[in-house]
Short mmCIF file of C-alpha atoms and ligand atoms in Angstrom, two decimals:
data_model
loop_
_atom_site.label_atom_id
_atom_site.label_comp_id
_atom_site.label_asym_id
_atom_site.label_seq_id
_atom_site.Cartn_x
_atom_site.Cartn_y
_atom_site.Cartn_z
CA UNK A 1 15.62 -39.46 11.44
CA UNK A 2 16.70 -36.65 9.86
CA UNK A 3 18.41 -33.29 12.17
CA UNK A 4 15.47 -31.23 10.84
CA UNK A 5 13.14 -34.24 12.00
CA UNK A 6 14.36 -34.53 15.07
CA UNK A 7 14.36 -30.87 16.19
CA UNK A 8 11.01 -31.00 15.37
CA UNK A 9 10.42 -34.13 18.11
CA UNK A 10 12.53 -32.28 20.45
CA UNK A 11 9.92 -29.37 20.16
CA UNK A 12 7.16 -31.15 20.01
CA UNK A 13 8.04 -32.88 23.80
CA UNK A 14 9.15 -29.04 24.95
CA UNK A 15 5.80 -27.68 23.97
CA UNK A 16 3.71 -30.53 25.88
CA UNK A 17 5.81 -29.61 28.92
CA UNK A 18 5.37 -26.49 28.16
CA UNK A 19 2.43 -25.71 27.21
CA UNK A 20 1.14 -21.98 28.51
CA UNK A 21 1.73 -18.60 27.22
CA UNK A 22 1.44 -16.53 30.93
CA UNK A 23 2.23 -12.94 31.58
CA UNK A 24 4.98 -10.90 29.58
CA UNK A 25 6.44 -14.06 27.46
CA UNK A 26 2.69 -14.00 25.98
CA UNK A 27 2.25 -10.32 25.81
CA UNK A 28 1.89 -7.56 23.46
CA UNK A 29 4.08 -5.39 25.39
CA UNK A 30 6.59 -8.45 24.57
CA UNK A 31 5.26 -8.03 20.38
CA UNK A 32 6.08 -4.90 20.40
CA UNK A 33 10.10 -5.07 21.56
CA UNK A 34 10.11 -7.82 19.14
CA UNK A 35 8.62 -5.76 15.94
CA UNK A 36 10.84 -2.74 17.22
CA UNK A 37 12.01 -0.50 15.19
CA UNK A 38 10.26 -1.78 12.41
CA UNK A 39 6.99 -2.46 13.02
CA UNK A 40 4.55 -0.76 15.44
CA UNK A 41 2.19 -3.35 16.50
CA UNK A 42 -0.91 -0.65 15.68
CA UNK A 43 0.61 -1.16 11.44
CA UNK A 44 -0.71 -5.01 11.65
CA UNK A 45 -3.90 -4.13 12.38
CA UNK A 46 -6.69 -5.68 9.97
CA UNK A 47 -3.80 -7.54 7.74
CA UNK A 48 -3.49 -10.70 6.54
CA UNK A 49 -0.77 -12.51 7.79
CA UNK A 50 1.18 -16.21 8.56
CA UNK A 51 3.95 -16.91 11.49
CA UNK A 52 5.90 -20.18 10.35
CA UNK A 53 6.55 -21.89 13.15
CA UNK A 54 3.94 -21.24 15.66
CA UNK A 55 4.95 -23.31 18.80
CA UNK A 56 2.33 -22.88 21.44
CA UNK A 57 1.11 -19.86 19.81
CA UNK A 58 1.74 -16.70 21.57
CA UNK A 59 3.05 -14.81 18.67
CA UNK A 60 -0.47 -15.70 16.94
CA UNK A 61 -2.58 -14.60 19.98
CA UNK A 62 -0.12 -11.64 20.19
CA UNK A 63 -1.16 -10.83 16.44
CA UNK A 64 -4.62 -11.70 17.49
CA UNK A 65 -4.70 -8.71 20.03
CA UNK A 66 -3.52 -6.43 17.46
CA UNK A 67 -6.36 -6.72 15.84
CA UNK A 68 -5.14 -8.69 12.38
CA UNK A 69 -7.88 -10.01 10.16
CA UNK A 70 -6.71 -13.26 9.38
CA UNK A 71 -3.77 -15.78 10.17
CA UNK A 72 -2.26 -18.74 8.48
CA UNK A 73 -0.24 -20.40 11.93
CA UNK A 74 2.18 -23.17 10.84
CA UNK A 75 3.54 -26.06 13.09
CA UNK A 76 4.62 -28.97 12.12
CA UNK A 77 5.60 -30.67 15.23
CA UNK A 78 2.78 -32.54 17.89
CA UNK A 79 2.66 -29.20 19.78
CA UNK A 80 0.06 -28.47 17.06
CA UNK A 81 -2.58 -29.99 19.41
CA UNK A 82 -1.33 -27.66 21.99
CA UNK A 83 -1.21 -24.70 19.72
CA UNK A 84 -4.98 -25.45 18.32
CA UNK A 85 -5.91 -25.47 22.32
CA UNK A 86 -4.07 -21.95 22.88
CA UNK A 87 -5.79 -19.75 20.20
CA UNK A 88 -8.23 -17.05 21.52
CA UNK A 89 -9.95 -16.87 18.27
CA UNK A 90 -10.18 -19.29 16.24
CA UNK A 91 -12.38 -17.92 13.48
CA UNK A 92 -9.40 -15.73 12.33
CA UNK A 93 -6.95 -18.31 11.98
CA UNK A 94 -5.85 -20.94 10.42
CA UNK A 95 -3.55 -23.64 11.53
CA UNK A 96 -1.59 -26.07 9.58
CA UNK A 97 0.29 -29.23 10.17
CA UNK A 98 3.12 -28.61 7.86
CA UNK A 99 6.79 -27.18 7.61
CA UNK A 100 7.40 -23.51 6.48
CA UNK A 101 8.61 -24.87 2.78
CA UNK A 102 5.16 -26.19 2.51
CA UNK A 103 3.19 -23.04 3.28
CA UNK A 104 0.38 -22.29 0.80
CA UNK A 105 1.95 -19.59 -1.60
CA UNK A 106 -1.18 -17.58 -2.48
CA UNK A 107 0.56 -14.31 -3.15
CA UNK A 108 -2.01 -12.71 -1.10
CA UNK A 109 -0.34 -11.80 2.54
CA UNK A 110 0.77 -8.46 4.18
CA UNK A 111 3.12 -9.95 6.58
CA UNK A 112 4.99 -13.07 7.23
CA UNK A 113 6.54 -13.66 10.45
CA UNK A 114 8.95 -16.19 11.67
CA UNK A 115 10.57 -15.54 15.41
CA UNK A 116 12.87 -18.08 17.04
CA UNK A 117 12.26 -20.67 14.36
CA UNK A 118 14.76 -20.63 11.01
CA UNK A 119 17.78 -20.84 13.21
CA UNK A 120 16.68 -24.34 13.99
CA UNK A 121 16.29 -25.55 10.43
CA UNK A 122 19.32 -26.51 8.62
CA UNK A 123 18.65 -25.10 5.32
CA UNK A 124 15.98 -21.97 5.48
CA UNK A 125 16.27 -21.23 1.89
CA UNK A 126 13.55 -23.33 0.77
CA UNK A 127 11.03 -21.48 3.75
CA UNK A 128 12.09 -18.33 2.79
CA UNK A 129 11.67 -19.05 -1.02
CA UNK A 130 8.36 -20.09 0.27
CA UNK A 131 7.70 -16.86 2.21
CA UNK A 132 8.25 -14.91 -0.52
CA UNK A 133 5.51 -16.41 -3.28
CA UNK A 134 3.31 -16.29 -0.05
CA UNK A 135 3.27 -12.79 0.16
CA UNK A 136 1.50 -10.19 -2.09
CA UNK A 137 4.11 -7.62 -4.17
CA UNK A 138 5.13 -5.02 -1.31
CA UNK A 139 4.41 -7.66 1.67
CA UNK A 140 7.27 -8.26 4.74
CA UNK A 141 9.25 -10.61 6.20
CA UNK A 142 10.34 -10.42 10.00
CA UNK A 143 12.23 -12.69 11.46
CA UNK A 144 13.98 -12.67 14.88
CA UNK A 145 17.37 -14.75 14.68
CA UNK A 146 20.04 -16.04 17.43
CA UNK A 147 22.94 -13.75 17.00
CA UNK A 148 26.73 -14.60 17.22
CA UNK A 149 27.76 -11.24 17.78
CA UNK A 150 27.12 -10.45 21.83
CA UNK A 151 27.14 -13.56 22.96
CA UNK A 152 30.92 -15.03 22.36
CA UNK A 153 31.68 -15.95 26.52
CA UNK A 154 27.82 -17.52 26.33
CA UNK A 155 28.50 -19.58 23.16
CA UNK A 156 31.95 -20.97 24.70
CA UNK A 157 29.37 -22.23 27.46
CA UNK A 158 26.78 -23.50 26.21
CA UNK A 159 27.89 -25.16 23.20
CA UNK A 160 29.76 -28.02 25.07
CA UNK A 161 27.27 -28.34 27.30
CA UNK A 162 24.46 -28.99 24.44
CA UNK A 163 26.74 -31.69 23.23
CA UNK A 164 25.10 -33.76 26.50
CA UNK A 165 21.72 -31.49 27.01
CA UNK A 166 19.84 -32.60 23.76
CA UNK A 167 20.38 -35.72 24.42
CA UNK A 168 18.47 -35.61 27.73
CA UNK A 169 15.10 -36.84 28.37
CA UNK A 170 13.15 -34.42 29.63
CA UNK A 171 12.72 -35.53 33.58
CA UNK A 172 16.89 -35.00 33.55
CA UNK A 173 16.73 -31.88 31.43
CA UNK A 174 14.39 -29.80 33.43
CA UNK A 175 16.44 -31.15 36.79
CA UNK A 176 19.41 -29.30 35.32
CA UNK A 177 17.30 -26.38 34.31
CA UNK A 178 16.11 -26.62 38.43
CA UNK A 179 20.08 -26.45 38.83
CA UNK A 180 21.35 -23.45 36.45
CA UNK A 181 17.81 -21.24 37.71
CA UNK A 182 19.06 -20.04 40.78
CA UNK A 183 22.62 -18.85 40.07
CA UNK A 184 21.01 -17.04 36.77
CA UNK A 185 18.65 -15.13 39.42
CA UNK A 186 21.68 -14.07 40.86
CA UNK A 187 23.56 -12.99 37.83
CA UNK A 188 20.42 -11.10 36.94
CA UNK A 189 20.99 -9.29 40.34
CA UNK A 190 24.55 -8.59 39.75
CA UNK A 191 23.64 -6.99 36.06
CA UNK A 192 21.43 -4.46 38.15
CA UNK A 193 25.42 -2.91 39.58
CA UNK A 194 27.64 -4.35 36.74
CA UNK A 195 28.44 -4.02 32.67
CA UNK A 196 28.09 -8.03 32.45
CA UNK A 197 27.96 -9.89 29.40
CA UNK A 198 24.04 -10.44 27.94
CA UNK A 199 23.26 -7.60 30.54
CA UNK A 200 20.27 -6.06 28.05
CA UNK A 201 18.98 -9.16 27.71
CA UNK A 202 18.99 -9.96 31.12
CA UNK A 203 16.98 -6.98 32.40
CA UNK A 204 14.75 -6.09 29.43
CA UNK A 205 13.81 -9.40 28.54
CA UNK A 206 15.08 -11.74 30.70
CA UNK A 207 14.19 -10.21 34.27
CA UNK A 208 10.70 -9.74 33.03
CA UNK A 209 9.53 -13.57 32.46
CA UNK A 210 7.72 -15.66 35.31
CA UNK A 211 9.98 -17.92 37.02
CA UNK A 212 8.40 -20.89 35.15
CA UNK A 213 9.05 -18.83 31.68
CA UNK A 214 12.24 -18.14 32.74
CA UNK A 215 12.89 -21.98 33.17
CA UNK A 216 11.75 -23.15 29.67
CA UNK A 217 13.82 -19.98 28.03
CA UNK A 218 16.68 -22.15 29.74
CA UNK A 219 15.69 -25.34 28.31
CA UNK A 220 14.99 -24.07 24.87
CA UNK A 221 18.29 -23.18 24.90
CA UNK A 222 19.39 -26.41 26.19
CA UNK A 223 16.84 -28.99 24.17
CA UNK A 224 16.46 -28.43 20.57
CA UNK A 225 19.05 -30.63 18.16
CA UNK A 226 20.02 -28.19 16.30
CA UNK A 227 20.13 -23.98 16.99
CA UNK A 228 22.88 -21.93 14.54
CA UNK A 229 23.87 -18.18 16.05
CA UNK A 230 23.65 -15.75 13.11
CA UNK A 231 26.15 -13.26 12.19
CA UNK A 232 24.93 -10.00 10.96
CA UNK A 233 26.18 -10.99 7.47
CA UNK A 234 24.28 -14.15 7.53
CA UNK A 235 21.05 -12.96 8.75
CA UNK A 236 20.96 -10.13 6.39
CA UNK A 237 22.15 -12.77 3.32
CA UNK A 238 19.14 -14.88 4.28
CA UNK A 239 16.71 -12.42 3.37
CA UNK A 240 19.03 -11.11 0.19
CA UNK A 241 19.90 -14.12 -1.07
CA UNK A 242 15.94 -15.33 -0.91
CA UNK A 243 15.51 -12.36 -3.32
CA UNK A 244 13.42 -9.64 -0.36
CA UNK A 245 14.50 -5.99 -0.98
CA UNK A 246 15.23 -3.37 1.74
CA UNK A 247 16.74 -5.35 3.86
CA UNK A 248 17.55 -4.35 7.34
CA UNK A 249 18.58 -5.66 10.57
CA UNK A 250 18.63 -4.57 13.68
CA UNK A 251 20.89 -5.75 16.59
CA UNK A 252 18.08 -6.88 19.19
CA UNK A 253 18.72 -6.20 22.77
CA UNK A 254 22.26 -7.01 21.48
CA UNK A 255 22.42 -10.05 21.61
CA UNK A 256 20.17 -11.19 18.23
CA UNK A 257 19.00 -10.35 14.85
CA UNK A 258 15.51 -9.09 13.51
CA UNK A 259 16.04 -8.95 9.85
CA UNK A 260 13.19 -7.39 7.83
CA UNK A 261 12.31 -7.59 3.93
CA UNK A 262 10.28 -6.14 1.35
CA UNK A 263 8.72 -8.09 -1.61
CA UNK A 264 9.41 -6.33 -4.65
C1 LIG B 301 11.61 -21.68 19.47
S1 LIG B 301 10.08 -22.22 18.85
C2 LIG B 301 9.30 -20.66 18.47
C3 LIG B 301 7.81 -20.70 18.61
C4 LIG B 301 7.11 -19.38 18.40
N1 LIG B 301 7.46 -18.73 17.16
C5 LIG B 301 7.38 -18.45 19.55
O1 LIG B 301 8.11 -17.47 19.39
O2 LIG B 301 6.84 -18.72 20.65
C6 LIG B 301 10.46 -22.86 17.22
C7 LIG B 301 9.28 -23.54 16.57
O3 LIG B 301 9.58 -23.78 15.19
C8 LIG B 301 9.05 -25.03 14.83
N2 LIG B 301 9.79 -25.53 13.66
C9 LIG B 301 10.90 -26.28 13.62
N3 LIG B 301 11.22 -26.58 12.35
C10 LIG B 301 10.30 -26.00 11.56
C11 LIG B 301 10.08 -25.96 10.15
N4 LIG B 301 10.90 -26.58 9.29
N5 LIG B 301 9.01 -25.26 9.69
C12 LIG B 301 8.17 -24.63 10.55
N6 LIG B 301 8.34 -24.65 11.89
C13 LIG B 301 9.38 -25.32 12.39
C14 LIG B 301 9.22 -25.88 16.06
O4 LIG B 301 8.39 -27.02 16.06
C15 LIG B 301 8.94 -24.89 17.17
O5 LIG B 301 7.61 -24.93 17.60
#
């Protein structure tokens, strides 16, 4: 099996486990940090528009909410049967079984979003080259990447320890995840008094999950086969290289990337 393939399985067993959207992970107050500053949430409003890699399908719902007129919702691993369950409206979207290379390139949509999903994928270019017929001339691209830059001390953690954590099953997984929850509670705590690293995250994101979000943030970090952390460089170079114009990025929360492009 191949990396690609089996980051895919990984995901598909997360999502299963996984499975609900609750309270600020699924909310639009959550969109709209994540479109910021690009995007107000109030610009999507009656578009047409895809998310490649859907998962259990909060972003859709989210984009649901906003009021778009129609989405394409791509997942290719077995949380599709879990994302299919999720929707709130299923008349206005469309689901499909397939990877982001393979989505439909119509030329015809106003937005393309992919967040949390090409820094699992080995080679993006042939998504984004996708992306791009799949929008209509002066149609965006958003996507929300890992970042390198902000999270050095966290990377010299957690990359020896994902050596053994994707290898897990899931029963020994989320018993470490049990393990590393309550001394993160406390670190949140001690970001309230001091500069610590990730300390934006921690209390504009982080802090505001449900203690059962805030354990599968943990094991997505933990789980998935592969997961690169983007430099600025590279996360703007994805988006040049695949030929978008106006590219931009912004330095999310420091700790990540959300790069948006322009069709010409
Ligand atoms: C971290 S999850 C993000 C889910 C969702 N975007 C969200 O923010 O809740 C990454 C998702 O990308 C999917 N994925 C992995 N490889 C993919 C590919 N080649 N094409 C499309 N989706 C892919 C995974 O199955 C997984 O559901």
């Amino acid at each position: 099996m191949s990396r690609d393939d089996k980051t895919i399985k990984d995901f598909g067993e997360q999502w299963r486990q996984y499975s609900d959207n609750e309270g600020y992970y699924g909310s639009v107050e959550l969109f709209s940090d994540i479109l910021f500053p690009f995007l107000a949430v109030e610009e999507i409003k009656g578009c047409r528009v895809a998310e490649i890699g859907s998962g259990t399908g909060r972003i859709v719902n989210m984009l649901l909410e906003a009021g778009v007129q129609h989405i394409v919702a791509v997942e290719p691993s077995d949380a599709f049967a879990v994302l299919v369950r999720n929707i709130r409206n299923s008349e206005k979207v469309t689901c499909l079984k397939i990877t982001g290379d393979q989505l439909p390139t119509d030329g015809n949509l106003d937005y393309i979003f992919s967040i949390g999903v090409l820094h699992h994928i080995q080679d993006p270019t042939p998504v984004v080259e996708a992306v791009l017929k799949a929008l209509r001339p002066g149609g965006r691209f958003l996507v929300w990447l890992y970042g390198k830059e902000g999270n050095v001390l966290y990377l010299a953690l957690i990359r020896p320890l994902r050596v053994l954590t994707k290898r897990l099953p899931h029963f020994m997984l989320a018993s470490l995840v049990e393990i590393m929850y309550w001394p993160l509670v406390l670190y949140i705590k001690c970001c309230h008094r001091l500069p610590l690293p990730l300390r934006r995250y921690m209390l504009s994101v982080f802090e505001k999950m449900s203690p059962r979000k805030r354990r599968l943030i943990i094991y997505d970090q933990l789980n998935p086969s592969y997961a690169k952390y983007y430099t600025r460089r590279e996360a703007e170079t994805l988006l040049i290289d695949g030929k978008f114009k106006n590219v931009r990025p912004h330095h999310r929360h420091g700790y990540s990337w959300t790069v948006i492009g322009t069709k010409p």
